[in-house]
CSV table of C-alpha atoms in Angstrom, one decimal:
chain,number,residue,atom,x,y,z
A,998,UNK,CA,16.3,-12.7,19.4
A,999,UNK,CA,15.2,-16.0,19.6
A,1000,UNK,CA,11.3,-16.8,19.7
A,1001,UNK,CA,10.7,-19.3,17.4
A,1002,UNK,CA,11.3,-22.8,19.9
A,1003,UNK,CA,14.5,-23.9,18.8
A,1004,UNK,CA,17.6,-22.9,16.8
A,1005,UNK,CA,20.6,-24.5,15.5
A,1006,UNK,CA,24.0,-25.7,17.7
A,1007,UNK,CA,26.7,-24.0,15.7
A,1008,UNK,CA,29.1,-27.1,16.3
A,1009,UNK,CA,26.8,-29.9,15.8
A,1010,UNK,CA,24.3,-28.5,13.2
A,1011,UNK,CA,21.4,-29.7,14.6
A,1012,UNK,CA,18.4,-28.0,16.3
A,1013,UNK,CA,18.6,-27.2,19.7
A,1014,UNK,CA,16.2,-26.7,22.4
A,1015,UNK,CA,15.0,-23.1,23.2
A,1016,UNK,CA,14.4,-22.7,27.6
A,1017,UNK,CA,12.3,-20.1,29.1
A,1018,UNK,CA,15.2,-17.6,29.3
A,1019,UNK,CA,16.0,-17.9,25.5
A,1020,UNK,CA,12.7,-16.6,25.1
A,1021,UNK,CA,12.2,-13.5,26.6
A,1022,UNK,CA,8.4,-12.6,25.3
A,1023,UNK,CA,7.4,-15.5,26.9
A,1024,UNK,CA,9.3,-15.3,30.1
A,1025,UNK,CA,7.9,-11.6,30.5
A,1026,UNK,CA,4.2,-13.2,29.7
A,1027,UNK,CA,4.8,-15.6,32.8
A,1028,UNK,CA,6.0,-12.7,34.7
A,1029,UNK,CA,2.8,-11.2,34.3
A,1030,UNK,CA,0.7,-13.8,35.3
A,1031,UNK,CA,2.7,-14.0,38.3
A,1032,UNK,CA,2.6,-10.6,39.8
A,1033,UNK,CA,-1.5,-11.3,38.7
A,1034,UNK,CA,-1.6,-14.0,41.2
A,1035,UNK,CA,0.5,-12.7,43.3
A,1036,UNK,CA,-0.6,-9.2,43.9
A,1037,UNK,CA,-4.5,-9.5,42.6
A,1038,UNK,CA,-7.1,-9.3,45.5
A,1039,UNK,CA,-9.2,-11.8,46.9
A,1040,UNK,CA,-12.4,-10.1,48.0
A,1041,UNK,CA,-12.0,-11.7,51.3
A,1042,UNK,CA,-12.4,-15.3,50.3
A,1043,UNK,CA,-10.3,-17.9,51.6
A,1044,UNK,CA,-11.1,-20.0,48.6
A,1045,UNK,CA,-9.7,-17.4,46.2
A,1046,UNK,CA,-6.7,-16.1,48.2
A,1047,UNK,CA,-5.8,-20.0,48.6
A,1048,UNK,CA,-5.8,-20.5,44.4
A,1049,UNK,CA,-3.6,-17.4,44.3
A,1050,UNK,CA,-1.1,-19.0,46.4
A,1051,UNK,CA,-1.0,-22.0,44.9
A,1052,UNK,CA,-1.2,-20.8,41.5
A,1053,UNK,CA,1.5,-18.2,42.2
A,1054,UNK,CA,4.1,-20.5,43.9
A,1055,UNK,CA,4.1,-23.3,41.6
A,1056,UNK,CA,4.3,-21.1,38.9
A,1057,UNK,CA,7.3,-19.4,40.4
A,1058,UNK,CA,8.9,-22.8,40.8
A,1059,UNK,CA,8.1,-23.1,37.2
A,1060,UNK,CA,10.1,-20.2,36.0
A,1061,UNK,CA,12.9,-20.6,38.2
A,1062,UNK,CA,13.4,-24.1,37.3
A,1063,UNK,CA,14.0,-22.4,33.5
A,1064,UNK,CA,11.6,-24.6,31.4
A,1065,UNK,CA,12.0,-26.1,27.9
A,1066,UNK,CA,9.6,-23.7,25.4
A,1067,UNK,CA,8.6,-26.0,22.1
A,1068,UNK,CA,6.3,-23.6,19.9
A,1069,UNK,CA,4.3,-25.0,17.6
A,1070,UNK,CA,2.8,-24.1,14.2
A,1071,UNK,CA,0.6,-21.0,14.9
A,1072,UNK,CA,-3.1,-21.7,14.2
A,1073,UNK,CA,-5.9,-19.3,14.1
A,1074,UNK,CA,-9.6,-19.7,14.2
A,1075,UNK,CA,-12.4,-17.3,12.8
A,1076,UNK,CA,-12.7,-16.2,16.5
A,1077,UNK,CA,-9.3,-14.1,16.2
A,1078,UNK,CA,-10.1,-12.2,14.1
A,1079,UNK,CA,-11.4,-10.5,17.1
A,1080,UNK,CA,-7.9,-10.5,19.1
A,1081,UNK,CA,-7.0,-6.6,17.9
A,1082,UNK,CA,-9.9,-5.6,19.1
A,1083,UNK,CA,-9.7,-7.4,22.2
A,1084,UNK,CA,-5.9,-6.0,22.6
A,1085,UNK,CA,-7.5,-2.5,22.2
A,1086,UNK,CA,-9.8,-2.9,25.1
A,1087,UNK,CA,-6.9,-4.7,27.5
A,1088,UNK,CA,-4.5,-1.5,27.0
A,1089,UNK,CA,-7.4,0.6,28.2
A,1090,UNK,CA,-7.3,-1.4,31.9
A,1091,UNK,CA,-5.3,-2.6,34.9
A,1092,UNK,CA,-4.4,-5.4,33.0
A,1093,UNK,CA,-2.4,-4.0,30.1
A,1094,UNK,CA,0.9,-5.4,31.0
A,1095,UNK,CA,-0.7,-9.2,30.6
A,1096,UNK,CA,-2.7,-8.1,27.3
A,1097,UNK,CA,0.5,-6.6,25.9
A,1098,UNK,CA,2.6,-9.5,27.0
A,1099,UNK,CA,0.3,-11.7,25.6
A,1100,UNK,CA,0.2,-9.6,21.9
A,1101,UNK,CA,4.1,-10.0,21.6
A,1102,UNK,CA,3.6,-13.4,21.3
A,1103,UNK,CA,0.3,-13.4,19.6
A,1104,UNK,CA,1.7,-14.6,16.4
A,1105,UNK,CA,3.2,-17.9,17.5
A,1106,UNK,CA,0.2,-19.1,19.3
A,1107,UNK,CA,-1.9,-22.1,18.8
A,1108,UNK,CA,-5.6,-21.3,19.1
A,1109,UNK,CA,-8.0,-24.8,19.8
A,1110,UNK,CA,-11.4,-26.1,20.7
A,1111,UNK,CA,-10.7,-28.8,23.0
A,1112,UNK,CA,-13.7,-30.4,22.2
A,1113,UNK,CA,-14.1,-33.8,19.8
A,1114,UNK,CA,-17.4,-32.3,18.6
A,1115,UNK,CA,-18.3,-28.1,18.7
A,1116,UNK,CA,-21.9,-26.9,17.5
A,1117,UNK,CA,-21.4,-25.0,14.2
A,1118,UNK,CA,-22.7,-21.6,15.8
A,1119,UNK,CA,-19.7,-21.9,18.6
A,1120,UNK,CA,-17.0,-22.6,16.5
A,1121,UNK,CA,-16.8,-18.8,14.7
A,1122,UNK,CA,-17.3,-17.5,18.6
A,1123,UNK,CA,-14.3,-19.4,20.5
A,1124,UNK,CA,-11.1,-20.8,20.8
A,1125,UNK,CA,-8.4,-21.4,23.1
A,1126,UNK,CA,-4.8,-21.0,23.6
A,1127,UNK,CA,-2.4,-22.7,25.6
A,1128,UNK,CA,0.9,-20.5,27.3
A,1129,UNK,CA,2.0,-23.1,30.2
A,1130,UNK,CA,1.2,-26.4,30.3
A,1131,UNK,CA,2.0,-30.3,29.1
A,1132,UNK,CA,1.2,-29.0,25.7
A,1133,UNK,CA,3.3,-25.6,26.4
A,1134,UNK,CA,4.6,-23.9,24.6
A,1135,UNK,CA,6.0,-23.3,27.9
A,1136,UNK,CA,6.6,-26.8,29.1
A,1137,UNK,CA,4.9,-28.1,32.1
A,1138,UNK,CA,3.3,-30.8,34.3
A,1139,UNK,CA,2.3,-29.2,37.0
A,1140,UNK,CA,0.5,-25.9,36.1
A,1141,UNK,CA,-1.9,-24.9,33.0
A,1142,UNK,CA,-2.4,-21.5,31.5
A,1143,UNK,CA,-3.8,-20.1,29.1
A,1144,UNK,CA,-6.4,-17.7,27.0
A,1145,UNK,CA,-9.7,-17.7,26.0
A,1146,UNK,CA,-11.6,-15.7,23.5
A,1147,UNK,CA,-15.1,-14.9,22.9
A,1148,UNK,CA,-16.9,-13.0,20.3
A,1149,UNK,CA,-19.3,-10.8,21.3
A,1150,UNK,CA,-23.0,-12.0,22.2
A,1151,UNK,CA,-21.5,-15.5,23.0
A,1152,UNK,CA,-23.0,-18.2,25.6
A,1153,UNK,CA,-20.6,-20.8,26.3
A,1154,UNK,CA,-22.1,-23.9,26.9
A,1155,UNK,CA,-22.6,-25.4,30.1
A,1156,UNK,CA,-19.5,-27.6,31.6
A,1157,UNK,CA,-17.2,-28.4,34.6
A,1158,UNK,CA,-13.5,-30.2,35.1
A,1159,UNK,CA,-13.6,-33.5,36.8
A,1160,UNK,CA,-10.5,-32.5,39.9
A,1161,UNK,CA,-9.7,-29.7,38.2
A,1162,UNK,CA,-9.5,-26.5,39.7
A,1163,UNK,CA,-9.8,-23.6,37.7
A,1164,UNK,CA,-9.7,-19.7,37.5
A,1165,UNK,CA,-10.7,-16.9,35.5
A,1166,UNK,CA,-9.6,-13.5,35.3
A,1167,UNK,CA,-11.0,-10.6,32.7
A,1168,UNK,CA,-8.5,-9.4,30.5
A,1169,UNK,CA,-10.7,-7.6,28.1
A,1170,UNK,CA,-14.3,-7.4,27.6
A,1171,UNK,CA,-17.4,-8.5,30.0
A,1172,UNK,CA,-18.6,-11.1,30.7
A,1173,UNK,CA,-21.4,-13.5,33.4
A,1174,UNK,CA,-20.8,-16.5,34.7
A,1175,UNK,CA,-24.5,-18.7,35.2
A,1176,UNK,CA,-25.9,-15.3,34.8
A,1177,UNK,CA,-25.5,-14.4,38.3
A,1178,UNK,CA,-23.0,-11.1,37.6
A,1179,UNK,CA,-21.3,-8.7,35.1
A,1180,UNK,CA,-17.6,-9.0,35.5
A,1181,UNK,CA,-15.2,-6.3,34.4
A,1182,UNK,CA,-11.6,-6.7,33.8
A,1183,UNK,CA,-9.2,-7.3,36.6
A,1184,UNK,CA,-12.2,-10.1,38.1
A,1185,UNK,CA,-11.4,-13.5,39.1
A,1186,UNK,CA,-13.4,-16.4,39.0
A,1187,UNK,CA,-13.2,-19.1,40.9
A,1188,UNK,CA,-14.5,-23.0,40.0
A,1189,UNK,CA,-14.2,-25.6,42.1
A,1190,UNK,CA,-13.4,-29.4,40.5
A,1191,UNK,CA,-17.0,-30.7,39.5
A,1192,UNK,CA,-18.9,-26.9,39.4
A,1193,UNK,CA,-20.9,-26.6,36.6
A,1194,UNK,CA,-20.4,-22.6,34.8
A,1195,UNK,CA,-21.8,-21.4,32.5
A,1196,UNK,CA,-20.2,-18.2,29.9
A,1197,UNK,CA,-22.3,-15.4,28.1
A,1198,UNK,CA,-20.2,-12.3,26.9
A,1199,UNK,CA,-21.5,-9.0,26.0
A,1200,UNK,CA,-23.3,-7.8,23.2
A,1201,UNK,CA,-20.9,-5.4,21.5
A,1202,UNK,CA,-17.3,-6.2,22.4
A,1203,UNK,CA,-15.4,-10.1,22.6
A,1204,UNK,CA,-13.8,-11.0,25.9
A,1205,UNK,CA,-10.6,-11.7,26.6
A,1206,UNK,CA,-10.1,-14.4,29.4
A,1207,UNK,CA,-6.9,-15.6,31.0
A,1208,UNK,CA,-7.3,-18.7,33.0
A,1209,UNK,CA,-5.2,-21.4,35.5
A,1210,UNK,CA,-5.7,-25.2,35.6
A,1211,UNK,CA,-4.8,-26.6,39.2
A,1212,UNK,CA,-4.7,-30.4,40.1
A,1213,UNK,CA,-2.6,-33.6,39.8
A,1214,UNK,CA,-0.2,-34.0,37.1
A,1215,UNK,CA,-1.7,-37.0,35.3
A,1216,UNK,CA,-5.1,-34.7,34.9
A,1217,UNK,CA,-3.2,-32.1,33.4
A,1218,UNK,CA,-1.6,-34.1,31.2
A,1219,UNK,CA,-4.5,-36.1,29.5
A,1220,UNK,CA,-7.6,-33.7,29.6
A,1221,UNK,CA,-11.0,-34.3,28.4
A,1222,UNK,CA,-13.3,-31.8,27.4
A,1223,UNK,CA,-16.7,-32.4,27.3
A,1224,UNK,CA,-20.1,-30.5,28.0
A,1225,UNK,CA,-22.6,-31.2,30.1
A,1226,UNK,CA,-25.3,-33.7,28.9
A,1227,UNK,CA,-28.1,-30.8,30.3
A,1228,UNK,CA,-28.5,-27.3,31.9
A,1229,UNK,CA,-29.4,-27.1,35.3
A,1230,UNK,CA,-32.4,-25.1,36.2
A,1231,UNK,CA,-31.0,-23.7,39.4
A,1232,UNK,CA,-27.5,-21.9,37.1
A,1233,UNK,CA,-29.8,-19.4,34.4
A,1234,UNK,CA,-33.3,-19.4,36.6
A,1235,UNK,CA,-35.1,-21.0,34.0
């Protein structure tokens, strides 16, 4: 089986590039996320059951279209060492097809900060990976997804994505957003482009997070991190 982004053309000798359907892991991953989207509820919001669609039919445009898959040197950060458990707590819920997709592949992904500059203190509580996206592995341009784990007792700084719509959806662990609710696995979150959110996890347990990135192609293709300059009184109350 291949999984490892390319492999060698037995005529010409060179490497050749690996497509969604040489990979099956990662096609099964997608698969996941699709019947998330597809079948997941939306608690009666428009908003949300709108993001479903549109996350759902571009992405099954994606895999139809068989993508080009380019996996890049694995990279871990002192947050993983938190994934077992976080798989542990994932096969325990409605969502342990996506947390066992996503552990097949656990060893090729590339876990990031996005961020020029992260405090000290944040750096051994989070990363990110990228599974879909213009920096893949799953190659595209018109749909981002990915993972994003928190060790436990974490507060994620205050931020928001300029046109960027975005969703989250618990995997593992709980978690509040602007301290306004606990959310247990199987949730979905919805931000608008511009809303500020806030993250704080739980006390005992890290938090898994899958999430989608919706808007045009050329955001999606050169993102900018950054946090906000100051935390508004009306998110925590104080």
């Amino acid at each position: 089986m291949f999984e490892t982004g390319e492999r060698t053309d037995a005529s010409s000798g060179q490497p050749e590039t690996l497509t969604l359907r040489d990979c099956p892991n990662w096609s099964y991953l997608l698969q996941e996320f699709e019947t998330l989207y597809r079948y997941g509820s939306a608690g009666g919001s428009k908003a949300i059951r709108a993001h479903r669609r549109r996350v759902r039919d571009t992405l099954s445009a994606i895999i139809d279209g068989n993508p080009e898959v380019a996996i890049g040197t694995p990279e871990a950060k002192p947050v993983t060492a938190h994934l077992p458990r976080a798989f542990d707590l994932g096969a325990r819920n409605a969502l342990a097809g996506l947390s066992r997709a996503l552990e097949r592949v656990s060893d090729q992904l590339v876990w990031e900060y996005g961020y020029k500059k992260v405090p000290q203190a944040l750096a051994r509580k989070y990363a990110f990976c990228h599974v879909l996206g213009p920096r893949g592995p799953v190659k595209s341009e018109k749909l981002i997804l990915g993972f994003v784990l928190f060790a436990p007792n974490t507060t994620y700084p205050q931020h928001s994505h300029k046109d960027i719509e975005e969703s989250y959806i618990s995997v593992a662990g709980a978690w509040s957003e602007n301290e306004m609710a606990v959310y247990a696995p199987g949730s979905l979150i919805l931000n608008k482009p511009g809303q500020e959110h806030r993250i704080t996890t739980g006390n005992v347990d890290p938090c898994l997070l899958a999430w989608a990135w919706v808007g045009p192609s050329d955001l999606l293709t050169a993102q900018e991190l950054k946090f906000s300059k100051s935390r508004k009184k009306d998110l925590s109350g104080t």
